[in-house]
Coordinates of C-alpha atoms in Angstrom, one line a residue:
M505 CA 99.2 86.8 82.5
S506 CA 97.9 89.8 80.5
A507 CA 99.6 90.5 77.2
P508 CA 102.0 93.5 77.1
G509 CA 99.6 95.4 74.9
D510 CA 96.5 94.5 77.0
P511 CA 95.1 97.5 78.9
Q512 CA 94.6 95.1 81.9
S513 CA 98.4 94.7 82.1
F514 CA 98.8 98.4 82.9
I515 CA 96.2 98.2 85.7
E516 CA 98.2 95.3 87.0
Q517 CA 101.4 97.3 86.9
E518 CA 99.6 100.0 89.0
E519 CA 97.7 97.7 91.4
G520 CA 99.8 94.5 91.2
A521 CA 99.2 91.2 89.5
T522 CA 97.2 88.7 91.7
H523 CA 96.7 85.0 91.6
R524 CA 93.6 83.7 89.8
L525 CA 92.7 80.8 92.0
R526 CA 90.0 78.2 91.9
G527 CA 88.5 75.7 94.2
P528 CA 88.7 75.5 98.0
L529 CA 91.7 77.8 98.2
A530 CA 89.9 80.5 96.3
W531 CA 86.9 80.2 98.6
F532 CA 89.2 80.4 101.7
I533 CA 90.9 83.6 100.5
F534 CA 87.5 85.0 99.4
A535 CA 86.1 84.4 102.9
A536 CA 89.2 86.0 104.5
L537 CA 88.9 89.1 102.3
V538 CA 85.2 89.4 103.3
A539 CA 86.2 89.0 107.0
V540 CA 88.8 91.8 106.7
A541 CA 86.1 94.1 105.2
L542 CA 83.7 93.3 108.0
L543 CA 86.3 94.0 110.6
H544 CA 86.9 97.5 109.2
L545 CA 83.2 98.2 108.8
Y546 CA 82.8 97.2 112.5
A547 CA 85.7 99.5 113.4
A548 CA 83.9 102.4 111.6
V549 CA 80.9 102.2 113.9
E550 CA 82.3 100.9 117.1
V551 CA 85.3 102.0 119.2
V552 CA 88.4 100.0 118.4
S553 CA 91.7 101.2 120.0
A554 CA 94.3 102.5 117.6
P555 CA 97.0 99.9 118.4
V556 CA 94.5 97.0 117.9
L557 CA 93.1 98.3 114.6
R558 CA 96.5 99.3 113.1
V559 CA 98.3 96.1 114.1
A560 CA 95.3 93.9 113.0
H561 CA 95.1 95.9 109.7
V562 CA 98.8 95.4 108.9
G563 CA 98.8 91.7 109.9
A564 CA 95.7 90.8 108.0
T565 CA 96.6 92.8 104.8
L566 CA 100.2 91.5 104.7
A567 CA 99.0 87.9 105.1
L568 CA 96.4 88.2 102.4
L569 CA 98.8 90.1 100.1
L570 CA 101.4 87.3 100.5
L571 CA 98.8 84.7 99.6
T572 CA 97.2 86.6 96.6
F573 CA 100.2 88.3 95.0
P574 CA 102.8 85.9 93.5
S575 CA 106.4 86.1 94.5
T576 CA 107.3 86.2 90.8
L577 CA 105.0 86.2 87.7
R578 CA 106.5 82.8 86.8
L579 CA 104.7 81.4 89.8
R580 CA 101.4 83.2 89.2
D581 CA 98.2 81.2 90.1
R582 CA 100.2 78.9 92.4
V583 CA 100.4 79.6 96.1
M584 CA 103.8 78.2 97.2
P585 CA 104.8 76.8 100.6
W586 CA 106.9 79.9 101.3
D587 CA 103.9 82.0 100.7
W588 CA 102.0 80.2 103.4
L589 CA 105.0 80.5 105.7
A590 CA 105.3 84.3 105.1
A591 CA 101.5 84.8 105.6
G592 CA 101.7 82.8 108.8
A593 CA 104.6 84.9 110.0
A594 CA 102.6 88.0 109.4
L595 CA 99.7 86.8 111.5
A596 CA 102.1 85.5 114.2
V597 CA 103.9 88.9 114.4
S598 CA 100.6 90.7 114.7
A599 CA 99.4 88.3 117.4
W600 CA 102.6 88.8 119.4
L601 CA 102.2 92.6 119.3
L602 CA 98.6 92.4 120.2
H603 CA 98.9 90.0 123.1
D604 CA 100.5 92.7 125.3
W605 CA 100.7 95.9 123.4
D606 CA 100.9 98.2 126.4
G607 CA 103.8 96.2 127.8
I608 CA 105.6 96.1 124.4
A609 CA 105.1 99.8 123.9
D610 CA 106.5 100.5 127.4
R611 CA 109.8 98.8 126.6
A612 CA 110.2 100.2 123.1
T613 CA 113.5 101.9 124.1
E614 CA 114.8 98.7 125.6
P615 CA 113.3 95.8 123.5
T616 CA 113.9 92.2 124.4
A617 CA 115.6 89.7 122.1
M618 CA 112.1 88.4 121.1
D619 CA 110.9 92.0 120.4
K620 CA 113.9 92.6 118.1
A621 CA 113.4 89.4 116.3
V622 CA 109.7 90.1 115.8
G623 CA 110.6 93.7 114.6
V624 CA 113.1 92.5 112.1
V625 CA 110.7 89.9 110.7
L626 CA 107.9 92.5 110.4
V627 CA 110.2 94.9 108.5
L628 CA 111.3 92.1 106.1
L629 CA 107.7 91.1 105.5
V630 CA 106.7 94.7 104.7
L631 CA 109.6 95.0 102.2
E632 CA 108.6 91.7 100.6
A633 CA 104.9 92.6 100.4
V634 CA 105.6 96.0 98.8
R635 CA 108.0 94.3 96.4
R636 CA 105.2 92.0 95.3
A637 CA 102.7 94.8 95.0
S638 CA 104.8 97.4 93.2
G639 CA 108.2 96.0 92.2
W640 CA 111.7 96.5 93.4
I641 CA 112.0 100.3 93.4
M642 CA 109.9 101.0 96.5
P643 CA 111.6 98.4 98.8
A644 CA 115.0 99.7 97.5
V645 CA 114.0 103.3 98.5
V646 CA 112.9 102.0 102.0
A647 CA 116.2 100.1 102.3
A648 CA 118.1 103.2 101.5
F649 CA 116.3 105.1 104.3
I650 CA 117.0 102.2 106.7
G651 CA 120.7 102.4 105.7
Y652 CA 120.6 106.1 106.4
A653 CA 119.2 105.5 109.9
F654 CA 122.1 103.1 110.7
G655 CA 124.9 104.9 108.8
G656 CA 124.5 108.5 110.1
P657 CA 127.9 108.8 111.7
W658 CA 129.8 107.8 108.5
L659 CA 127.9 110.2 106.2
P660 CA 129.4 113.5 105.0
P661 CA 127.9 116.8 106.2
P662 CA 125.2 118.0 106.1
W663 CA 123.7 114.4 106.1
T664 CA 125.5 113.3 109.3
H665 CA 123.5 112.3 112.3
R666 CA 124.2 110.3 115.5
G667 CA 123.0 107.0 114.0
Y668 CA 120.8 104.4 115.6
D669 CA 121.3 100.7 116.6
L670 CA 119.0 97.8 116.1
D671 CA 117.3 98.3 119.5
R672 CA 116.4 101.9 118.8
F673 CA 115.4 101.2 115.2
T674 CA 113.1 98.2 115.9
G675 CA 111.6 99.8 119.0
H676 CA 110.6 102.9 117.1
M677 CA 109.5 101.2 113.9
T678 CA 107.5 98.3 115.3
M679 CA 106.7 98.9 119.0
T680 CA 105.2 102.3 118.9
L681 CA 102.5 104.1 116.9
E682 CA 105.2 105.6 114.8
G683 CA 107.1 103.9 112.0
I684 CA 105.1 101.1 110.5
F685 CA 102.1 101.7 112.6
G686 CA 102.2 105.5 112.2
T687 CA 100.0 108.0 110.3
P688 CA 100.0 106.2 106.9
V689 CA 98.8 102.9 108.3
D690 CA 96.3 104.8 110.5
V691 CA 94.8 106.4 107.4
S692 CA 94.8 103.1 105.5
A693 CA 93.0 101.3 108.3
T694 CA 90.4 103.9 109.0
L695 CA 89.7 105.7 105.7
I696 CA 91.3 104.3 102.6
I697 CA 89.9 100.8 103.1
L698 CA 86.4 102.2 103.7
F699 CA 86.4 104.3 100.5
T700 CA 87.9 101.4 98.6
L701 CA 85.0 99.2 99.8
Y702 CA 82.6 102.0 98.8
G703 CA 84.0 102.2 95.3
A704 CA 83.7 98.4 95.0
L705 CA 80.0 98.6 96.0
L706 CA 79.3 101.3 93.5
A707 CA 81.0 99.3 90.7
R708 CA 79.1 96.1 91.6
S709 CA 75.8 98.1 91.6
G710 CA 76.2 99.3 88.0
A711 CA 77.1 102.9 89.0
G712 CA 80.2 102.9 86.7
R713 CA 78.2 101.9 83.7
F714 CA 75.5 104.5 84.5
F715 CA 78.0 107.3 84.9
I716 CA 79.5 106.6 81.5
D717 CA 76.1 106.4 79.9
F718 CA 75.0 109.6 81.6
A719 CA 78.1 111.5 80.5
L720 CA 77.5 110.4 76.9
A721 CA 73.8 111.2 77.0
V722 CA 74.2 114.6 78.6
M723 CA 76.7 115.7 75.9
G724 CA 74.3 114.8 73.2
R725 CA 75.0 114.4 69.5
R726 CA 76.7 117.7 68.8
R727 CA 80.2 118.1 67.3
G728 CA 82.8 117.4 70.0
A729 CA 80.3 115.5 72.2
P730 CA 82.6 112.4 72.6
G731 CA 85.5 114.6 73.9
R732 CA 83.2 116.4 76.4
A733 CA 81.8 113.0 77.5
V734 CA 85.3 111.8 78.3
V735 CA 85.8 114.8 80.5
L736 CA 82.5 114.5 82.3
G737 CA 82.7 110.8 82.6
S738 CA 86.2 110.9 84.2
F739 CA 84.9 113.2 86.9
L740 CA 81.9 110.9 87.7
L741 CA 84.0 107.7 87.6
G742 CA 86.6 109.0 90.1
G743 CA 84.6 107.6 93.0
P744 CA 83.9 104.1 91.8
S745 CA 87.3 103.4 90.3
G746 CA 89.7 105.2 92.7
S747 CA 92.4 104.7 90.1
G748 CA 93.6 106.8 87.2
V749 CA 94.6 103.8 85.0
A750 CA 91.3 101.9 85.7
T751 CA 89.3 105.1 84.8
T752 CA 91.3 105.5 81.6
V753 CA 90.6 101.9 80.6
T754 CA 87.0 102.0 81.6
L755 CA 86.4 105.2 79.6
G756 CA 88.5 104.2 76.7
S757 CA 86.7 100.9 76.1
V758 CA 83.4 102.9 75.5
A759 CA 84.7 106.3 74.2
W760 CA 87.5 105.4 71.8
P761 CA 85.2 104.2 69.0
L762 CA 83.2 107.4 69.3
L763 CA 86.4 109.6 69.4
S764 CA 87.7 107.8 66.4
R765 CA 84.5 108.4 64.4
S766 CA 84.6 112.0 65.5
G767 CA 88.0 112.5 63.9
Y768 CA 90.5 112.1 66.8
A769 CA 93.8 110.6 65.9
K770 CA 94.9 107.6 68.0
E771 CA 97.5 109.4 70.0
A772 CA 95.3 112.5 70.6
A773 CA 92.4 110.3 71.8
G774 CA 94.7 108.4 74.1
G775 CA 96.1 111.6 75.5
L776 CA 92.6 112.8 76.3
L777 CA 91.6 109.5 77.9
A778 CA 94.8 109.6 80.1
A779 CA 94.1 113.2 81.1
G780 CA 90.6 112.1 82.1
G781 CA 92.0 109.3 84.2
L782 CA 94.2 111.8 86.0
G783 CA 91.2 114.1 86.7
A784 CA 89.5 111.1 88.4
I785 CA 92.2 111.1 91.1
L786 CA 92.1 114.9 91.6
S787 CA 88.3 115.1 91.9
P788 CA 86.2 115.5 95.0
P789 CA 84.4 114.0 96.8
V790 CA 86.7 111.0 96.9
L791 CA 90.0 112.2 95.5
G792 CA 93.0 109.8 95.7
A793 CA 94.2 107.9 98.7
A794 CA 96.8 110.5 99.4
A795 CA 94.0 113.1 100.1
F796 CA 93.2 111.2 103.3
L797 CA 96.8 111.5 104.3
I798 CA 96.8 115.3 103.7
A799 CA 94.0 115.6 106.3
E800 CA 96.0 113.5 108.8
F801 CA 99.3 115.3 108.3
L802 CA 97.7 118.7 108.6
K803 CA 95.4 117.7 111.4
I804 CA 92.3 119.0 109.6
S805 CA 89.0 117.4 108.6
Y806 CA 88.7 115.5 105.3
L807 CA 85.9 118.0 104.4
E808 CA 88.5 120.8 104.6
V809 CA 90.7 118.9 102.1
I810 CA 87.7 118.5 99.8
R811 CA 87.1 122.2 100.1
M812 CA 90.7 123.0 99.2
A813 CA 90.4 120.8 96.1
V814 CA 87.2 122.4 94.7
I815 CA 88.7 125.3 92.7
P816 CA 91.8 123.5 91.5
T817 CA 89.5 120.7 90.2
V818 CA 87.2 123.2 88.5
L819 CA 90.3 124.8 86.8
Y820 CA 91.5 121.4 85.6
Y821 CA 88.2 120.5 84.1
L822 CA 87.7 124.0 82.6
S823 CA 91.0 123.6 80.8
L824 CA 90.0 120.1 79.5
F825 CA 86.6 121.4 78.3
V826 CA 88.3 124.3 76.5
M827 CA 90.7 121.9 74.9
V828 CA 88.1 119.5 73.6
E829 CA 86.1 122.5 72.3
L830 CA 89.2 123.6 70.4
D831 CA 89.7 120.1 69.2
A832 CA 86.3 120.0 67.7
R833 CA 87.1 123.1 65.7
R834 CA 90.7 122.2 64.9
I835 CA 90.0 118.7 63.5
G836 CA 86.6 119.5 62.2
A837 CA 85.0 116.9 64.4
A838 CA 82.0 115.1 63.1
A839 CA 78.8 114.8 65.1
V840 CA 78.6 111.3 66.5
A841 CA 75.6 109.7 68.1
H842 CA 76.0 107.2 71.0
P843 CA 73.5 104.4 70.9
S844 CA 72.1 105.1 74.4
V845 CA 69.0 106.6 75.8
R846 CA 68.6 110.3 76.4
A847 CA 69.7 111.9 79.6
W848 CA 66.4 112.5 81.3
P849 CA 64.9 109.0 80.9
L850 CA 68.3 107.6 82.0
V851 CA 68.3 109.8 85.2
K852 CA 64.7 108.8 85.9
R853 CA 65.5 105.2 85.7
E854 CA 69.0 105.0 87.3
G855 CA 69.6 108.4 88.9
F856 CA 69.6 106.8 92.3
H857 CA 73.3 106.1 91.7
F858 CA 74.0 109.7 92.5
L859 CA 72.4 109.4 96.0
S860 CA 75.4 107.9 97.8
L861 CA 77.9 110.4 96.3
I862 CA 75.7 113.2 97.5
A863 CA 75.3 111.5 100.9
V864 CA 79.1 111.5 101.5
V865 CA 79.3 115.2 101.1
A866 CA 76.0 115.9 102.9
L867 CA 77.0 113.8 105.9
L868 CA 80.4 115.5 106.1
L869 CA 78.7 118.9 106.1
W870 CA 76.4 117.7 108.8
G871 CA 79.3 117.0 111.0
F872 CA 79.8 113.2 110.6
S873 CA 83.3 111.8 110.5
P874 CA 84.6 110.7 107.1
A875 CA 84.5 107.1 108.3
M876 CA 80.8 107.3 109.4
S877 CA 79.9 109.3 106.3
V878 CA 81.2 106.7 103.9
F879 CA 79.8 103.9 106.0
W880 CA 76.2 105.3 105.7
A881 CA 76.9 106.1 102.1
M882 CA 77.7 102.4 101.6
V883 CA 74.4 101.4 103.4
L884 CA 72.5 103.8 101.1
A885 CA 74.3 102.4 98.0
V886 CA 73.3 98.8 98.9
A887 CA 69.7 99.8 99.5
A888 CA 69.5 101.9 96.4
S889 CA 70.8 99.1 94.2
F890 CA 67.5 97.4 94.6
L891 CA 65.9 100.3 92.7
G892 CA 67.8 99.3 89.5
R893 CA 68.1 96.3 87.2
R894 CA 67.8 93.0 88.9
A895 CA 71.3 92.0 87.7
D896 CA 72.8 94.9 89.7
W897 CA 71.0 94.2 93.0
L898 CA 73.5 93.9 95.8
T899 CA 72.1 90.6 97.1
P900 CA 74.2 88.8 99.8
P901 CA 76.4 86.9 97.3
R902 CA 77.0 90.0 95.2
L903 CA 77.5 92.1 98.4
A904 CA 80.1 89.6 99.6
G905 CA 81.8 89.8 96.2
A906 CA 82.0 93.6 96.4
L907 CA 83.4 93.4 100.0
A908 CA 86.0 90.9 98.9
E909 CA 86.9 93.0 95.9
G910 CA 87.2 96.1 98.0
S911 CA 89.5 94.4 100.5
R912 CA 91.6 93.0 97.7
G913 CA 91.9 96.5 96.3
V914 CA 93.4 97.9 99.5
L915 CA 96.1 95.2 100.0
A916 CA 98.8 97.0 97.9
I917 CA 97.9 100.4 99.4
A918 CA 98.2 99.0 102.9
A919 CA 101.6 97.5 102.2
T920 CA 102.7 100.8 100.6
C921 CA 101.5 102.7 103.7
A922 CA 103.4 100.4 106.0
A923 CA 106.6 100.7 104.0
A924 CA 106.2 104.5 103.8
G925 CA 105.7 104.5 107.6
I926 CA 109.3 103.2 107.8
I927 CA 110.5 106.2 105.8
V928 CA 108.5 108.6 108.0
G929 CA 110.0 107.0 111.1
V930 CA 113.5 107.4 109.8
V931 CA 112.8 111.1 108.9
T932 CA 111.5 111.8 112.4
L933 CA 114.3 109.9 114.1
T934 CA 117.1 111.6 112.2
G935 CA 115.7 115.0 111.5
L936 CA 116.2 114.4 107.8
G937 CA 113.3 116.7 106.8
L938 CA 114.9 119.8 108.3
K939 CA 118.3 118.9 106.8
F940 CA 116.8 118.5 103.4
S941 CA 114.7 121.6 103.5
G942 CA 117.8 123.6 104.5
I943 CA 119.6 122.3 101.5
V944 CA 116.8 123.1 99.1
I945 CA 116.4 126.6 100.6
D946 CA 120.2 127.2 100.2
Y947 CA 120.1 126.1 96.6
A948 CA 117.1 128.3 95.9
G949 CA 118.8 131.3 97.6
G950 CA 115.6 131.8 99.6
S951 CA 113.5 132.3 96.5
R952 CA 110.0 130.9 96.9
A953 CA 109.6 130.4 93.2
L954 CA 112.9 128.4 92.9
T955 CA 112.0 126.4 96.1
A956 CA 108.7 125.5 94.6
L957 CA 110.3 124.5 91.3
Y958 CA 112.9 122.4 93.0
T959 CA 110.3 120.7 95.2
A960 CA 108.1 120.0 92.1
L961 CA 111.1 118.4 90.4
I962 CA 111.8 116.3 93.5
V963 CA 108.2 115.1 93.9
W964 CA 108.0 114.4 90.1
I965 CA 111.2 112.3 90.2
V966 CA 110.1 110.4 93.3
G967 CA 106.7 109.8 91.7
L968 CA 108.3 108.2 88.6
A969 CA 109.7 105.5 90.8
V970 CA 107.0 104.8 93.5
P971 CA 103.2 104.8 93.7
V972 CA 101.3 108.1 94.2
T973 CA 100.5 107.4 97.8
A974 CA 104.1 106.6 98.7
S975 CA 105.4 109.6 96.6
Y976 CA 103.1 111.9 98.6
I977 CA 104.1 110.5 102.0
I978 CA 107.9 110.6 101.2
C979 CA 107.8 114.2 99.9
A980 CA 105.3 115.4 102.6
V981 CA 107.9 114.6 105.3
V982 CA 111.0 115.4 103.4
A983 CA 110.2 118.2 101.0
A984 CA 107.1 120.0 102.5
P985 CA 109.3 121.7 105.2
A986 CA 111.3 123.4 102.5
L987 CA 108.1 125.1 101.1
V988 CA 107.0 126.1 104.5
Q989 CA 110.3 127.6 105.4
A990 CA 110.1 129.6 102.1
G991 CA 106.9 131.2 103.3
V992 CA 104.2 128.8 101.8
S993 CA 101.3 127.9 104.1
E994 CA 101.2 124.3 105.2
P995 CA 97.9 123.5 103.4
A996 CA 99.3 125.0 100.1
A997 CA 102.6 123.1 100.5
H998 CA 100.8 119.7 101.0
M999 CA 98.4 120.3 98.1
F1000 CA 101.3 121.3 95.9
I1001 CA 103.0 118.0 96.7
F1002 CA 99.8 116.0 96.2
Y1003 CA 99.3 117.4 92.7
Y1004 CA 102.8 116.6 91.6
A1005 CA 102.6 113.1 93.1
V1006 CA 99.5 112.5 91.1
L1007 CA 101.1 113.9 87.9
S1008 CA 103.4 110.8 87.9
E1009 CA 100.4 109.0 86.3
V1010 CA 101.1 110.7 83.0
S1011 CA 104.9 111.0 83.3
P1012 CA 107.4 108.5 81.7
P1013 CA 109.0 106.0 82.3
T1014 CA 105.9 104.9 84.3
A1015 CA 103.2 106.8 82.5
L1016 CA 100.8 104.0 83.0
S1017 CA 97.6 105.9 82.1
P1018 CA 98.9 107.0 78.6
F1019 CA 100.4 103.6 78.0
A1020 CA 97.0 101.9 78.9
A1021 CA 95.2 104.4 76.6
A1022 CA 97.6 103.7 73.8
A1023 CA 96.9 99.9 74.2
I1024 CA 93.2 100.7 73.6
T1025 CA 93.6 103.1 70.7
G1026 CA 96.5 101.3 69.0
G1027 CA 98.6 104.5 69.1
D1028 CA 102.3 105.0 69.8
P1029 CA 102.7 105.0 73.7
Y1030 CA 105.3 107.8 73.7
R1031 CA 103.4 110.0 71.3
T1032 CA 100.3 109.4 73.4
T1033 CA 102.2 110.4 76.5
L1034 CA 103.2 113.7 74.8
Q1035 CA 99.6 114.3 73.9
S1036 CA 98.6 113.6 77.6
W1037 CA 101.1 116.2 78.7
K1038 CA 99.4 118.7 76.3
Y1039 CA 96.0 118.0 77.8
T1040 CA 97.3 118.1 81.4
L1041 CA 99.5 121.2 81.0
P1042 CA 97.3 123.3 83.3
A1043 CA 97.6 120.7 86.0
F1044 CA 101.4 121.2 86.0
V1045 CA 100.9 124.9 86.4
T1046 CA 97.9 125.1 88.8
P1047 CA 99.9 124.1 91.9
F1048 CA 102.2 127.0 91.4
M1049 CA 99.2 129.3 91.5
F1050 CA 98.7 128.7 95.2
V1051 CA 102.3 128.8 96.3
L1052 CA 104.1 131.6 94.4
A1053 CA 102.2 134.5 96.0
P1054 CA 100.2 134.8 99.3
E1055 CA 97.1 135.8 97.3
G1056 CA 97.2 132.4 95.5
T1057 CA 95.9 130.6 98.6
G1058 CA 92.5 131.9 97.6
L1059 CA 92.4 129.0 95.2
L1060 CA 92.3 126.8 98.2
L1061 CA 89.3 128.8 99.5
Q1062 CA 91.5 130.5 102.1
G1063 CA 91.0 134.3 102.6
S1064 CA 88.2 136.8 102.1
P1065 CA 85.5 136.0 99.6
A1066 CA 86.6 139.0 97.4
A1067 CA 90.2 137.7 97.3
V1068 CA 89.0 134.2 96.5
L1069 CA 86.8 135.5 93.7
Q1070 CA 89.6 137.6 92.2
V1071 CA 92.3 135.0 92.2
S1072 CA 89.8 132.4 90.9
V1073 CA 88.8 134.6 87.9
T1074 CA 92.4 135.4 87.0
A1075 CA 93.4 131.7 87.4
A1076 CA 90.6 130.7 85.1
A1077 CA 91.8 133.2 82.6
G1078 CA 95.3 131.8 83.0
V1079 CA 94.3 128.1 82.4
V1080 CA 92.2 129.1 79.3
A1081 CA 95.2 131.0 77.9
L1082 CA 97.5 128.0 78.6
A1083 CA 94.9 125.6 77.0
C1084 CA 94.7 127.8 73.9
A1085 CA 98.5 128.0 73.7
A1086 CA 98.8 124.2 74.1
Q1087 CA 96.3 123.5 71.4
G1088 CA 97.7 126.2 69.1
W1089 CA 94.2 127.2 68.2
L1090 CA 91.6 129.9 69.0
R1091 CA 89.4 131.2 66.1
G1092 CA 91.8 129.5 63.8
R1093 CA 95.4 128.3 64.0
L1094 CA 97.5 130.5 66.3
A1095 CA 100.6 132.1 64.8
G1096 CA 103.8 131.4 66.6
F1097 CA 103.9 134.9 68.1
E1098 CA 100.3 134.7 69.3
R1099 CA 100.9 131.2 70.8
L1100 CA 104.0 132.4 72.7
V1101 CA 102.3 135.5 74.0
L1102 CA 99.3 133.5 75.2
F1103 CA 101.6 131.0 77.0
A1104 CA 103.4 133.9 78.7
A1105 CA 100.1 135.4 79.7
G1106 CA 99.0 132.1 81.2
L1107 CA 102.2 131.9 83.3
L1108 CA 101.9 135.5 84.5
L1109 CA 98.3 134.9 85.6
A1110 CA 99.5 131.8 87.4
W1111 CA 101.7 133.9 89.6
S1112 CA 98.6 135.2 91.4
A1113 CA 100.0 138.6 92.3
A1114 CA 98.4 141.9 91.4
W1115 CA 101.3 143.0 89.1
S1116 CA 101.4 139.6 87.3
D1117 CA 97.6 139.5 86.8
L1118 CA 97.7 143.0 85.1
A1119 CA 100.6 142.0 82.9
G1120 CA 99.0 138.6 82.1
V1121 CA 95.6 140.2 81.1
A1122 CA 97.4 142.8 79.0
L1123 CA 99.5 140.2 77.1
G1124 CA 96.4 137.9 76.7
A1125 CA 94.4 140.8 75.2
V1126 CA 97.2 141.6 72.8
A1127 CA 97.4 138.0 71.6
V1128 CA 93.7 137.6 71.2
L1129 CA 93.2 141.0 69.4
A1130 CA 96.1 140.2 67.1
H1131 CA 94.7 136.8 66.3
L1132 CA 91.2 138.1 65.6
A1133 CA 92.5 140.8 63.4
R1134 CA 94.6 138.3 61.4
T1135 CA 91.9 135.7 61.0
R1136 CA 89.4 138.2 59.8
R1137 CA 91.6 139.1 56.9
A1138 CA 92.3 135.5 55.9
P1139 CA 90.3 132.3 55.7
H1140 CA 90.8 129.8 58.5
P1141 CA 93.7 127.5 58.0

């Protein structure tokens, strides 16, 4: 088990602690993980019916999770008899459902005793799997929704509903392509696992190391270069890692010594590393697992989701680059050289690592499906690995290792998606989404701004308790209707929820990314979290830019080119104002009045309406001119 201060322990908190097995059992599980990967690769290029793929995906991932994740940490590295029993039950349940799916689906409203027994066992297995993967909170949330489904007649208004018995519940949840086998599992089985496998292949081929070296080389030896390298490196590492905490740890192990020598305090360096990790989840072309769910919920292409994320991602990294530039001036950062080659020789030698990332986007633009795009990107990544160092060649043994690692990485996500499917099923059965949105709208008095604020708080609170993917799914079906009723477009509503679900990565009490960064730098975890809030402040504001006013949807590349350009420019000015206000620095230290006015200017520019843009520009100009006039008369603090 990792020590509490070990960065690896925070990765385990996010992704779950697994057994470290040896001998025949390790080889058996390794082979099973490779087989699961091959099954899904086959499904990417050949037609496999939705029921077969979803049921097989749930059965296989549950069985492997129950064998690889201990029931308690005390029993880590020991597969117990009840683990084998639970894994066998998962496979038996999936075999029962697959042996006559059409007949089972036809009697979903009138299940037999055997159907109900199988359904109850499947629900219990999902709850146990998600408990092992993410702790007690997620299964408790799911159990509360199950209780809501059964207890509707006894609840006070407006939560009352007719209630459902065991027949209706198990039929809907386990015998149809709703509930457990609904949209979240569909996305997990068709997209998330493929992109996870792709990330594992990139990592095994040395792409992660190359991206870090490239970022450090590009940023050179100038003052502030380590901070800029963290920002660029986090963007490049988003694809291979797929995890905010893992990106934070990977970057921190290389960048922290350079940040320290440059003059960063422990907490400030940790906050910047955590902000970089957050950016990895928000960044195209891969984004986080929840981005695939956005496409499915909205019935749009994944390319459209990438398109909507482009400008918000640019805004996020613009704010980070502005902050690290201000850091360099504020702390008088020293020029620090990284002992690596220069950028151009590095690109000539290992630039082939960019090919598969480019291929994903190119194939999507060409009209390929996301599954086919990432499949051929994987083929290209394997072939390109032989252009690099011999140690990074994806030979059959290393390729099998990457496939096993990718399958292992999706187990917790698959369990979370299955559990979240129960929540989605309860919401659709009971009409909870409409009830909840009505309550939020009533409390907000019909105000779009207040509705957005309440929704952000709800998503944030839910995100403190459950993983990002689950947080997005829960709030997409419960809270998104409130935003839509308040006049927000569906794409903007779902992107808003996605952003606030991701922000749980830097929010206590979970705050895994800042805590992992603090473990690397030796800083105080809570002060590091406060620093990460400072660096990610624009990310908390950016989602409001595309929901508060109709013009704001231009940030999602919706609307005329002129409107998109106008709102993008004003939004960029807003995040720069907020970045300066957060840092308390411009040409020199900002006076309290200047900082307050810049902060107000940034918020007004975030409103994305014509009147607020004019007011924001005016206030920003006042603050900047006052600051320049003051700092000309006095030496820099």
